[in-house]
PDB file of C-alpha atoms and ligand atoms in Angstrom:
ATOM      1  CA  MET A 267       0.016  -0.004   0.008  1.00 52.00           C
ATOM      2  CA  ALA A 268       1.254   3.496  -0.852  1.00 65.00           C
ATOM      3  CA  LEU A 269       2.555   5.506   2.074  1.00 89.00           C
ATOM      4  CA  ASP A 270       2.108   9.237   2.441  1.00 96.00           C
ATOM      5  CA  THR A 271       4.391  10.930   4.916  1.00 96.00           C
ATOM      6  CA  ARG A 272       3.105  14.443   4.268  1.00 98.00           C
ATOM      7  CA  PRO A 273       1.581  16.197   7.318  1.00 98.00           C
ATOM      8  CA  ILE A 274      -2.073  16.669   8.092  1.00 98.00           C
ATOM      9  CA  GLY A 275      -3.150  20.307   8.358  1.00 98.00           C
ATOM     10  CA  VAL A 276      -5.597  21.245  11.120  1.00 98.00           C
ATOM     11  CA  PHE A 277      -7.085  24.643  11.851  1.00 98.00           C
ATOM     12  CA  ASP A 278      -9.492  26.485  14.075  1.00 98.00           C
ATOM     13  CA  SER A 279     -10.165  30.054  15.135  1.00 96.00           C
ATOM     14  CA  GLY A 280      -8.092  29.434  18.295  1.00 94.00           C
ATOM     15  CA  LEU A 281      -7.522  26.751  20.869  1.00 92.00           C
ATOM     16  CA  GLY A 282     -10.594  24.620  20.184  1.00 93.00           C
ATOM     17  CA  GLY A 283      -9.070  22.591  17.360  1.00 96.00           C
ATOM     18  CA  LEU A 284      -6.609  21.164  19.854  1.00 96.00           C
ATOM     19  CA  THR A 285      -9.409  18.812  20.864  1.00 95.00           C
ATOM     20  CA  ALA A 286      -9.026  17.297  17.400  1.00 97.00           C
ATOM     21  CA  VAL A 287      -5.216  17.373  17.504  1.00 97.00           C
ATOM     22  CA  ARG A 288      -5.128  15.608  20.840  1.00 96.00           C
ATOM     23  CA  ALA A 289      -7.313  12.788  19.485  1.00 97.00           C
ATOM     24  CA  LEU A 290      -5.439  12.654  16.187  1.00 97.00           C
ATOM     25  CA  CYS A 291      -2.080  12.282  17.944  1.00 96.00           C
ATOM     26  CA  ARG A 292      -3.436   9.432  20.084  1.00 96.00           C
ATOM     27  CA  LEU A 293      -5.054   7.648  17.140  1.00 97.00           C
ATOM     28  CA  LEU A 294      -2.192   8.182  14.698  1.00 97.00           C
ATOM     29  CA  PRO A 295       0.979   8.774  16.685  1.00 97.00           C
ATOM     30  CA  GLY A 296       3.163   8.363  13.566  1.00 97.00           C
ATOM     31  CA  GLU A 297       1.597  11.267  11.641  1.00 98.00           C
ATOM     32  CA  ASP A 298       2.977  14.789  11.386  1.00 98.00           C
ATOM     33  CA  VAL A 299       0.472  17.561  12.167  1.00 98.00           C
ATOM     34  CA  VAL A 300       0.640  21.282  11.353  1.00 98.00           C
ATOM     35  CA  TYR A 301      -1.906  23.324  13.324  1.00 98.00           C
ATOM     36  CA  PHE A 302      -3.070  26.847  12.827  1.00 98.00           C
ATOM     37  CA  GLY A 303      -5.121  28.739  15.436  1.00 98.00           C
ATOM     38  CA  ASP A 304      -6.308  32.158  14.375  1.00 98.00           C
ATOM     39  CA  THR A 305      -5.973  33.611  17.859  1.00 96.00           C
ATOM     40  CA  GLY A 306      -5.665  37.163  16.539  1.00 96.00           C
ATOM     41  CA  ARG A 307      -9.209  37.024  15.098  1.00 96.00           C
ATOM     42  CA  VAL A 308     -11.055  34.633  17.414  1.00 95.00           C
ATOM     43  CA  PRO A 309     -14.042  34.372  17.898  1.00 95.00           C
ATOM     44  CA  TYR A 310     -15.385  33.566  14.404  1.00 97.00           C
ATOM     45  CA  GLY A 311     -18.770  32.452  15.682  1.00 95.00           C
ATOM     46  CA  SER A 312     -20.571  35.776  15.681  1.00 91.00           C
ATOM     47  CA  ARG A 313     -19.246  36.962  12.320  1.00 94.00           C
ATOM     48  CA  SER A 314     -20.943  37.038   8.913  1.00 94.00           C
ATOM     49  CA  ARG A 315     -20.588  34.168   6.409  1.00 95.00           C
ATOM     50  CA  GLU A 316     -18.499  36.449   4.146  1.00 97.00           C
ATOM     51  CA  THR A 317     -15.976  37.172   6.893  1.00 97.00           C
ATOM     52  CA  ILE A 318     -15.753  33.493   7.958  1.00 97.00           C
ATOM     53  CA  VAL A 319     -15.195  32.372   4.411  1.00 98.00           C
ATOM     54  CA  LYS A 320     -12.490  35.063   3.937  1.00 98.00           C
ATOM     55  CA  TYR A 321     -10.707  34.046   7.176  1.00 98.00           C
ATOM     56  CA  ALA A 322     -11.008  30.332   6.431  1.00 98.00           C
ATOM     57  CA  ARG A 323      -9.490  30.820   2.952  1.00 98.00           C
ATOM     58  CA  GLN A 324      -6.552  32.617   4.483  1.00 98.00           C
ATOM     59  CA  ASP A 325      -6.117  29.884   7.121  1.00 98.00           C
ATOM     60  CA  VAL A 326      -6.060  27.220   4.422  1.00 98.00           C
ATOM     61  CA  ALA A 327      -3.684  29.272   2.233  1.00 98.00           C
ATOM     62  CA  PHE A 328      -1.260  29.513   5.079  1.00 98.00           C
ATOM     63  CA  LEU A 329      -1.496  25.802   5.883  1.00 98.00           C
ATOM     64  CA  ARG A 330      -1.026  24.892   2.259  1.00 98.00           C
ATOM     65  CA  THR A 331       2.422  26.530   2.324  1.00 98.00           C
ATOM     66  CA  PHE A 332       3.225  23.116   3.777  1.00 97.00           C
ATOM     67  CA  ASP A 333       2.856  20.178   1.429  1.00 97.00           C
ATOM     68  CA  LEU A 334      -0.185  18.612   3.152  1.00 98.00           C
ATOM     69  CA  LYS A 335      -2.047  15.396   2.416  1.00 98.00           C
ATOM     70  CA  ALA A 336      -5.363  16.562   3.952  1.00 98.00           C
ATOM     71  CA  ILE A 337      -6.880  19.406   5.944  1.00 98.00           C
ATOM     72  CA  VAL A 338      -9.133  18.952   8.951  1.00 98.00           C
ATOM     73  CA  ILE A 339     -11.385  21.933   9.647  1.00 98.00           C
ATOM     74  CA  ALA A 340     -11.396  21.528  13.423  1.00 98.00           C
ATOM     75  CA  CYS A 341     -13.890  24.334  13.834  1.00 98.00           C
ATOM     76  CA  GLY A 342     -17.676  23.960  13.982  1.00 98.00           C
ATOM     77  CA  THR A 343     -18.221  27.486  12.694  1.00 97.00           C
ATOM     78  CA  VAL A 344     -16.069  27.075   9.587  1.00 98.00           C
ATOM     79  CA  SER A 345     -17.404  23.564   8.990  1.00 98.00           C
ATOM     80  CA  THR A 346     -21.013  24.695   9.072  1.00 97.00           C
ATOM     81  CA  THR A 347     -20.350  27.778   6.918  1.00 97.00           C
ATOM     82  CA  ALA A 348     -17.445  27.221   4.534  1.00 97.00           C
ATOM     83  CA  LEU A 349     -16.731  23.489   4.119  1.00 98.00           C
ATOM     84  CA  ASP A 350     -18.246  23.344   0.616  1.00 97.00           C
ATOM     85  CA  VAL A 351     -16.301  26.363  -0.568  1.00 98.00           C
ATOM     86  CA  LEU A 352     -12.992  25.092   0.844  1.00 98.00           C
ATOM     87  CA  ALA A 353     -13.547  21.554  -0.446  1.00 98.00           C
ATOM     88  CA  ALA A 354     -14.279  22.839  -3.968  1.00 98.00           C
ATOM     89  CA  GLU A 355     -11.234  25.132  -4.040  1.00 97.00           C
ATOM     90  CA  ASN A 356      -8.580  22.765  -2.814  1.00 98.00           C
ATOM     91  CA  PRO A 357      -7.101  19.727  -4.575  1.00 97.00           C
ATOM     92  CA  ILE A 358      -6.519  17.853  -1.311  1.00 97.00           C
ATOM     93  CA  PRO A 359      -9.265  16.391   0.956  1.00 97.00           C
ATOM     94  CA  VAL A 360     -10.858  18.941   3.281  1.00 98.00           C
ATOM     95  CA  LEU A 361     -12.697  17.304   6.134  1.00 98.00           C
ATOM     96  CA  GLY A 362     -15.066  18.977   8.597  1.00 97.00           C
ATOM     97  CA  VAL A 363     -16.649  18.219  11.955  1.00 98.00           C
ATOM     98  CA  VAL A 364     -20.406  18.232  11.244  1.00 98.00           C
ATOM     99  CA  GLY A 365     -20.815  14.801   9.609  1.00 98.00           C
ATOM    100  CA  PRO A 366     -18.743  12.932  12.217  1.00 98.00           C
ATOM    101  CA  ALA A 367     -20.525  14.608  15.150  1.00 98.00           C
ATOM    102  CA  ALA A 368     -23.967  13.996  13.653  1.00 98.00           C
ATOM    103  CA  ARG A 369     -23.152  10.315  13.084  1.00 98.00           C
ATOM    104  CA  ALA A 370     -21.986  10.004  16.723  1.00 98.00           C
ATOM    105  CA  ALA A 371     -25.178  11.674  18.032  1.00 98.00           C
ATOM    106  CA  ALA A 372     -27.428   9.494  15.889  1.00 98.00           C
ATOM    107  CA  ARG A 373     -25.590   6.401  17.153  1.00 97.00           C
ATOM    108  CA  LEU A 374     -25.647   7.390  20.830  1.00 98.00           C
ATOM    109  CA  THR A 375     -29.167   8.692  21.339  1.00 98.00           C
ATOM    110  CA  ARG A 376     -31.811   6.345  22.770  1.00 97.00           C
ATOM    111  CA  SER A 377     -34.756   8.731  23.012  1.00 98.00           C
ATOM    112  CA  GLY A 378     -34.069  10.702  19.805  1.00 98.00           C
ATOM    113  CA  ARG A 379     -33.935  13.924  21.861  1.00 98.00           C
ATOM    114  CA  ILE A 380     -30.602  15.456  20.887  1.00 98.00           C
ATOM    115  CA  GLY A 381     -29.257  18.758  22.135  1.00 98.00           C
ATOM    116  CA  LEU A 382     -26.862  20.920  20.118  1.00 98.00           C
ATOM    117  CA  ILE A 383     -24.755  23.724  21.452  1.00 98.00           C
ATOM    118  CA  GLY A 384     -22.568  25.828  19.185  1.00 98.00           C
ATOM    119  CA  THR A 385     -21.639  29.310  18.139  1.00 97.00           C
ATOM    120  CA  GLN A 386     -24.387  31.647  16.874  1.00 96.00           C
ATOM    121  CA  THR A 387     -23.282  31.112  13.288  1.00 96.00           C
ATOM    122  CA  SER A 388     -23.228  27.335  13.566  1.00 97.00           C
ATOM    123  CA  VAL A 389     -26.642  27.135  15.200  1.00 97.00           C
ATOM    124  CA  ARG A 390     -28.108  29.628  12.707  1.00 95.00           C
ATOM    125  CA  SER A 391     -26.752  27.606   9.763  1.00 96.00           C
ATOM    126  CA  GLY A 392     -28.913  24.583  10.648  1.00 97.00           C
ATOM    127  CA  ALA A 393     -26.109  22.321   9.359  1.00 97.00           C
ATOM    128  CA  TYR A 394     -25.979  20.034  12.352  1.00 98.00           C
ATOM    129  CA  GLU A 395     -29.770  19.566  12.355  1.00 97.00           C
ATOM    130  CA  ARG A 396     -29.744  18.745   8.654  1.00 98.00           C
ATOM    131  CA  ALA A 397     -26.983  16.171   9.123  1.00 98.00           C
ATOM    132  CA  ILE A 398     -28.733  14.599  12.151  1.00 98.00           C
ATOM    133  CA  HIS A 399     -32.091  14.479  10.389  1.00 98.00           C
ATOM    134  CA  ALA A 400     -30.543  12.867   7.333  1.00 98.00           C
ATOM    135  CA  LEU A 401     -29.527   9.975   9.599  1.00 98.00           C
ATOM    136  CA  ASN A 402     -32.609   9.972  11.889  1.00 97.00           C
ATOM    137  CA  PRO A 403     -35.583  11.904  10.468  1.00 97.00           C
ATOM    138  CA  ALA A 404     -37.504  11.498  13.749  1.00 97.00           C
ATOM    139  CA  ALA A 405     -34.820  13.064  15.949  1.00 98.00           C
ATOM    140  CA  GLN A 406     -35.922  16.134  17.925  1.00 98.00           C
ATOM    141  CA  VAL A 407     -33.042  18.554  18.008  1.00 98.00           C
ATOM    142  CA  THR A 408     -32.943  21.398  20.523  1.00 98.00           C
ATOM    143  CA  ALA A 409     -30.287  23.915  19.655  1.00 98.00           C
ATOM    144  CA  GLN A 410     -28.765  26.606  21.859  1.00 98.00           C
ATOM    145  CA  PRO A 411     -26.095  29.143  20.871  1.00 98.00           C
ATOM    146  CA  CYS A 412     -23.483  29.719  23.594  1.00 97.00           C
ATOM    147  CA  PRO A 413     -21.595  32.856  22.422  1.00 95.00           C
ATOM    148  CA  LEU A 414     -19.697  33.450  25.636  1.00 96.00           C
ATOM    149  CA  PHE A 415     -18.138  30.017  25.798  1.00 96.00           C
ATOM    150  CA  VAL A 416     -15.372  30.618  23.207  1.00 94.00           C
ATOM    151  CA  PRO A 417     -14.035  33.845  24.732  1.00 93.00           C
ATOM    152  CA  LEU A 418     -14.100  32.281  28.180  1.00 95.00           C
ATOM    153  CA  VAL A 419     -12.210  29.169  27.035  1.00 92.00           C
ATOM    154  CA  GLU A 420      -9.662  31.334  25.185  1.00 88.00           C
ATOM    155  CA  SER A 421      -9.135  33.221  28.475  1.00 89.00           C
ATOM    156  CA  GLY A 422      -8.413  29.961  30.264  1.00 89.00           C
ATOM    157  CA  ARG A 423     -11.748  29.999  32.144  1.00 93.00           C
ATOM    158  CA  PHE A 424     -12.755  26.373  31.528  1.00 93.00           C
ATOM    159  CA  ARG A 425     -12.063  24.579  34.768  1.00 93.00           C
ATOM    160  CA  PRO A 426     -14.680  23.239  37.213  1.00 95.00           C
ATOM    161  CA  GLY A 427     -14.929  25.560  40.235  1.00 96.00           C
ATOM    162  CA  ASP A 428     -14.590  28.703  38.059  1.00 97.00           C
ATOM    163  CA  ILE A 429     -17.704  30.611  39.110  1.00 97.00           C
ATOM    164  CA  VAL A 430     -17.907  32.627  35.870  1.00 97.00           C
ATOM    165  CA  ILE A 431     -17.968  29.625  33.529  1.00 97.00           C
ATOM    166  CA  GLU A 432     -20.215  27.645  35.847  1.00 97.00           C
ATOM    167  CA  THR A 433     -22.770  30.482  35.959  1.00 98.00           C
ATOM    168  CA  VAL A 434     -22.740  30.996  32.201  1.00 98.00           C
ATOM    169  CA  ALA A 435     -23.000  27.212  31.564  1.00 98.00           C
ATOM    170  CA  ALA A 436     -25.950  26.803  33.916  1.00 98.00           C
ATOM    171  CA  GLU A 437     -27.882  29.518  32.067  1.00 98.00           C
ATOM    172  CA  TYR A 438     -27.068  28.293  28.549  1.00 98.00           C
ATOM    173  CA  LEU A 439     -27.759  24.648  29.316  1.00 98.00           C
ATOM    174  CA  GLU A 440     -31.042  25.091  31.134  1.00 98.00           C
ATOM    175  CA  PRO A 441     -33.236  24.854  27.956  1.00 98.00           C
ATOM    176  CA  LEU A 442     -31.477  21.602  27.037  1.00 98.00           C
ATOM    177  CA  ARG A 443     -32.077  20.160  30.457  1.00 97.00           C
ATOM    178  CA  ALA A 444     -35.697  21.234  30.216  1.00 97.00           C
ATOM    179  CA  ALA A 445     -36.028  19.518  26.830  1.00 98.00           C
ATOM    180  CA  GLY A 446     -34.805  16.247  28.383  1.00 98.00           C
ATOM    181  CA  VAL A 447     -32.102  15.548  25.812  1.00 98.00           C
ATOM    182  CA  ASP A 448     -30.178  12.342  26.294  1.00 98.00           C
ATOM    183  CA  THR A 449     -27.320  13.290  23.974  1.00 98.00           C
ATOM    184  CA  LEU A 450     -25.625  16.687  23.648  1.00 98.00           C
ATOM    185  CA  VAL A 451     -23.491  17.625  20.640  1.00 98.00           C
ATOM    186  CA  LEU A 452     -20.683  19.946  21.649  1.00 98.00           C
ATOM    187  CA  GLY A 453     -20.943  21.570  18.234  1.00 97.00           C
ATOM    188  CA  CYS A 454     -17.991  23.861  18.694  1.00 97.00           C
ATOM    189  CA  THR A 455     -14.538  22.363  19.110  1.00 95.00           C
ATOM    190  CA  HIS A 456     -13.777  24.662  22.065  1.00 94.00           C
ATOM    191  CA  TYR A 457     -16.520  23.104  24.142  1.00 96.00           C
ATOM    192  CA  PRO A 458     -14.860  19.756  24.975  1.00 94.00           C
ATOM    193  CA  LEU A 459     -12.498  21.830  27.088  1.00 93.00           C
ATOM    194  CA  LEU A 460     -15.636  22.530  29.157  1.00 96.00           C
ATOM    195  CA  GLU A 461     -16.560  18.859  29.263  1.00 96.00           C
ATOM    196  CA  GLU A 462     -16.428  18.570  33.072  1.00 97.00           C
ATOM    197  CA  VAL A 463     -18.405  21.770  33.578  1.00 98.00           C
ATOM    198  CA  ILE A 464     -21.035  20.762  31.009  1.00 98.00           C
ATOM    199  CA  ALA A 465     -21.271  17.214  32.302  1.00 98.00           C
ATOM    200  CA  ALA A 466     -21.859  18.502  35.847  1.00 97.00           C
ATOM    201  CA  CYS A 467     -24.748  20.650  34.588  1.00 97.00           C
ATOM    202  CA  MET A 468     -26.325  18.020  32.370  1.00 98.00           C
ATOM    203  CA  GLY A 469     -25.990  15.054  34.706  1.00 97.00           C
ATOM    204  CA  PRO A 470     -24.404  11.653  34.159  1.00 96.00           C
ATOM    205  CA  GLU A 471     -27.140  10.203  31.940  1.00 96.00           C
ATOM    206  CA  VAL A 472     -26.564  12.694  29.141  1.00 98.00           C
ATOM    207  CA  ARG A 473     -23.951  11.598  26.593  1.00 98.00           C
ATOM    208  CA  LEU A 474     -21.670  14.320  25.284  1.00 98.00           C
ATOM    209  CA  VAL A 475     -20.374  14.239  21.708  1.00 98.00           C
ATOM    210  CA  ASN A 476     -16.857  15.619  21.440  1.00 97.00           C
ATOM    211  CA  THR A 477     -16.865  17.146  17.995  1.00 96.00           C
ATOM    212  CA  GLY A 478     -13.087  17.533  17.766  1.00 96.00           C
ATOM    213  CA  ALA A 479     -12.432  13.915  18.724  1.00 97.00           C
ATOM    214  CA  GLU A 480     -15.136  12.628  16.351  1.00 97.00           C
ATOM    215  CA  ALA A 481     -13.577  14.674  13.513  1.00 98.00           C
ATOM    216  CA  ALA A 482     -10.172  13.116  14.312  1.00 98.00           C
ATOM    217  CA  LEU A 483     -11.601   9.620  14.275  1.00 98.00           C
ATOM    218  CA  ALA A 484     -13.266  10.263  10.888  1.00 98.00           C
ATOM    219  CA  ALA A 485     -10.063  11.767   9.485  1.00 97.00           C
ATOM    220  CA  ALA A 486      -8.066   8.728  10.640  1.00 97.00           C
ATOM    221  CA  ASP A 487     -10.616   6.386   9.021  1.00 97.00           C
ATOM    222  CA  TYR A 488     -10.541   8.440   5.806  1.00 97.00           C
ATOM    223  CA  LEU A 489      -6.731   8.381   5.571  1.00 97.00           C
ATOM    224  CA  ARG A 490      -6.606   4.652   6.371  1.00 96.00           C
ATOM    225  CA  ALA A 491      -9.248   3.894   3.773  1.00 96.00           C
ATOM    226  CA  HIS A 492      -7.412   5.910   1.102  1.00 95.00           C
ATOM    227  CA  GLY A 493      -3.972   4.372   1.824  1.00 94.00           C
ATOM    228  CA  ALA A 494      -2.722   7.804   2.942  1.00 96.00           C
ATOM    229  CA  LEU A 495      -1.153   6.969   6.340  1.00 96.00           C
ATOM    230  CA  SER A 496       2.588   7.504   6.860  1.00 96.00           C
ATOM    231  CA  GLY A 497       3.249   3.895   7.764  1.00 94.00           C
ATOM    232  CA  ARG A 498       5.012   4.999  10.974  1.00 95.00           C
ATOM    233  CA  ALA A 499       3.793   3.578  14.260  1.00 94.00           C
ATOM    234  CA  GLU A 500       5.122   6.524  16.300  1.00 95.00           C
ATOM    235  CA  GLY A 501       7.346   9.596  16.193  1.00 95.00           C
ATOM    236  CA  GLY A 502       4.972  12.005  14.458  1.00 96.00           C
ATOM    237  CA  SER A 503       5.629  15.723  15.061  1.00 96.00           C
ATOM    238  CA  CYS A 504       3.244  18.545  15.879  1.00 97.00           C
ATOM    239  CA  ARG A 505       3.914  22.136  14.880  1.00 98.00           C
ATOM    240  CA  PHE A 506       1.588  24.944  15.918  1.00 98.00           C
ATOM    241  CA  PHE A 507       1.121  28.417  14.471  1.00 98.00           C
ATOM    242  CA  VAL A 508      -1.024  31.240  15.772  1.00 98.00           C
ATOM    243  CA  SER A 509      -1.842  34.715  14.514  1.00 98.00           C
ATOM    244  CA  ASP A 510      -1.244  36.508  17.833  1.00 96.00           C
ATOM    245  CA  ARG A 511       0.947  36.152  20.931  1.00 93.00           C
ATOM    246  CA  GLN A 512       2.372  32.674  20.928  1.00 94.00           C
ATOM    247  CA  GLU A 513       3.101  32.670  24.657  1.00 94.00           C
ATOM    248  CA  ASP A 514      -0.562  32.533  25.795  1.00 90.00           C
ATOM    249  CA  PHE A 515      -1.391  29.810  23.316  1.00 94.00           C
ATOM    250  CA  ALA A 516       1.736  27.800  24.221  1.00 96.00           C
ATOM    251  CA  CYS A 517       0.829  27.843  27.874  1.00 93.00           C
ATOM    252  CA  LEU A 518      -2.820  26.717  27.467  1.00 90.00           C
ATOM    253  CA  ALA A 519      -1.936  24.245  24.721  1.00 94.00           C
ATOM    254  CA  SER A 520       0.764  22.636  26.873  1.00 94.00           C
ATOM    255  CA  THR A 521      -1.696  22.217  29.727  1.00 89.00           C
ATOM    256  CA  PHE A 522      -4.350  20.815  27.475  1.00 89.00           C
ATOM    257  CA  LEU A 523      -2.128  18.441  25.558  1.00 93.00           C
ATOM    258  CA  GLY A 524      -0.274  17.317  28.687  1.00 91.00           C
ATOM    259  CA  ARG A 525       3.224  18.132  27.321  1.00 93.00           C
ATOM    260  CA  ASP A 526       5.296  21.265  26.864  1.00 96.00           C
ATOM    261  CA  VAL A 527       4.795  22.432  23.272  1.00 96.00           C
ATOM    262  CA  THR A 528       6.358  25.923  23.723  1.00 95.00           C
ATOM    263  CA  GLU A 529       9.203  25.238  21.346  1.00 96.00           C
ATOM    264  CA  ALA A 530       6.840  24.031  18.620  1.00 97.00           C
ATOM    265  CA  VAL A 531       4.709  27.228  18.524  1.00 97.00           C
ATOM    266  CA  GLY A 532       5.302  29.950  15.999  1.00 97.00           C
ATOM    267  CA  GLN A 533       3.487  33.175  15.034  1.00 97.00           C
ATOM    268  CA  VAL A 534       2.327  34.107  11.518  1.00 97.00           C
ATOM    269  CA  ASP A 535       0.895  37.233   9.964  1.00 97.00           C
ATOM    270  CA  ILE A 536      -2.257  35.671   8.588  1.00 98.00           C
ATOM    271  CA  GLY A 537      -3.227  38.887   6.794  1.00 96.00           C
ATOM    272  CA  GLN A 538      -0.497  38.101   4.232  1.00 96.00           C
ATOM    273  CA  TYR A 539      -2.324  35.052   2.928  1.00 96.00           C
TER     274      TYR A 539
HETATM  275  N1  DGL B  40     -13.859  26.297  17.688  1.00 91.79           N
HETATM  276  C1  DGL B  40     -14.718  27.140  16.913  1.00 91.79           C
HETATM  277  C2  DGL B  40     -15.942  26.337  16.545  1.00 91.79           C
HETATM  278  O1  DGL B  40     -15.874  25.161  16.590  1.00 91.79           O
HETATM  279  C3  DGL B  40     -14.953  28.407  17.660  1.00 91.79           C
HETATM  280  C4  DGL B  40     -15.611  29.427  16.829  1.00 91.79           C
HETATM  281  C5  DGL B  40     -15.375  30.820  17.267  1.00 91.79           C
HETATM  282  O2  DGL B  40     -14.264  31.278  17.160  1.00 91.79           O
HETATM  283  O3  DGL B  40     -16.365  31.472  17.664  1.00 91.79           O
HETATM  284  O4  DGL B  40     -17.020  26.826  16.228  1.00 91.79           O
END
């Protein structure tokens, strides 16, 4: 079988895509990954479609300065808004998070009552609902935008015991609790960083779908099915680029990934792309 040692590109508006990187590195430890987090322009989730498409094109143009074998859009907002555009414009596979998350939700739900939380743009797009209904037309989807979650996560306010995030989460999640959902799609890749806070609000019976991790699983399956893995069992590298201060990102990324990545983080002027 052909081997492909080129890196996988992954991007997000900021830290959230690290939920996909963490899963990807565990699933495929022999793959090289190049990550871009647009920390200078986060959040994307309250912006217009035009702006999101423009930013996403620049993010991809930067990543493609590396010779990549595939790109994972580890961002719910870009996946719900610009996946078609990016897939049509690029000669390498461009994979998003919506399909993998919808498949997981349809598989996990028992009652058919599925909750969805995401950015305003993702919820407004209806993309997750369409993907879930394509798999389970009888599913009842209750959707709730959570616009404060991304800025709070980017500020490092994601740990249990943090009164600010716990107060905001309790308010946002109340309609989903009232709807009696048994499965909750964390439709923004930042939200798995809030997994403990969200799980404490929703209770132990509600299954949480980690969109970043599901996207990584789907990407691994895709590469395997297309004979595009590196053939290495371990030793893959991860490089990270951000569009604003690398120190803050390096610190939070090191905590989240459980290893010091400071030396692997660089800064880029994304406006050039
Ligand atoms: N991680 C992005 C997402 O999945 C956050 C979007 C934002 O920057 O608002 O939607």
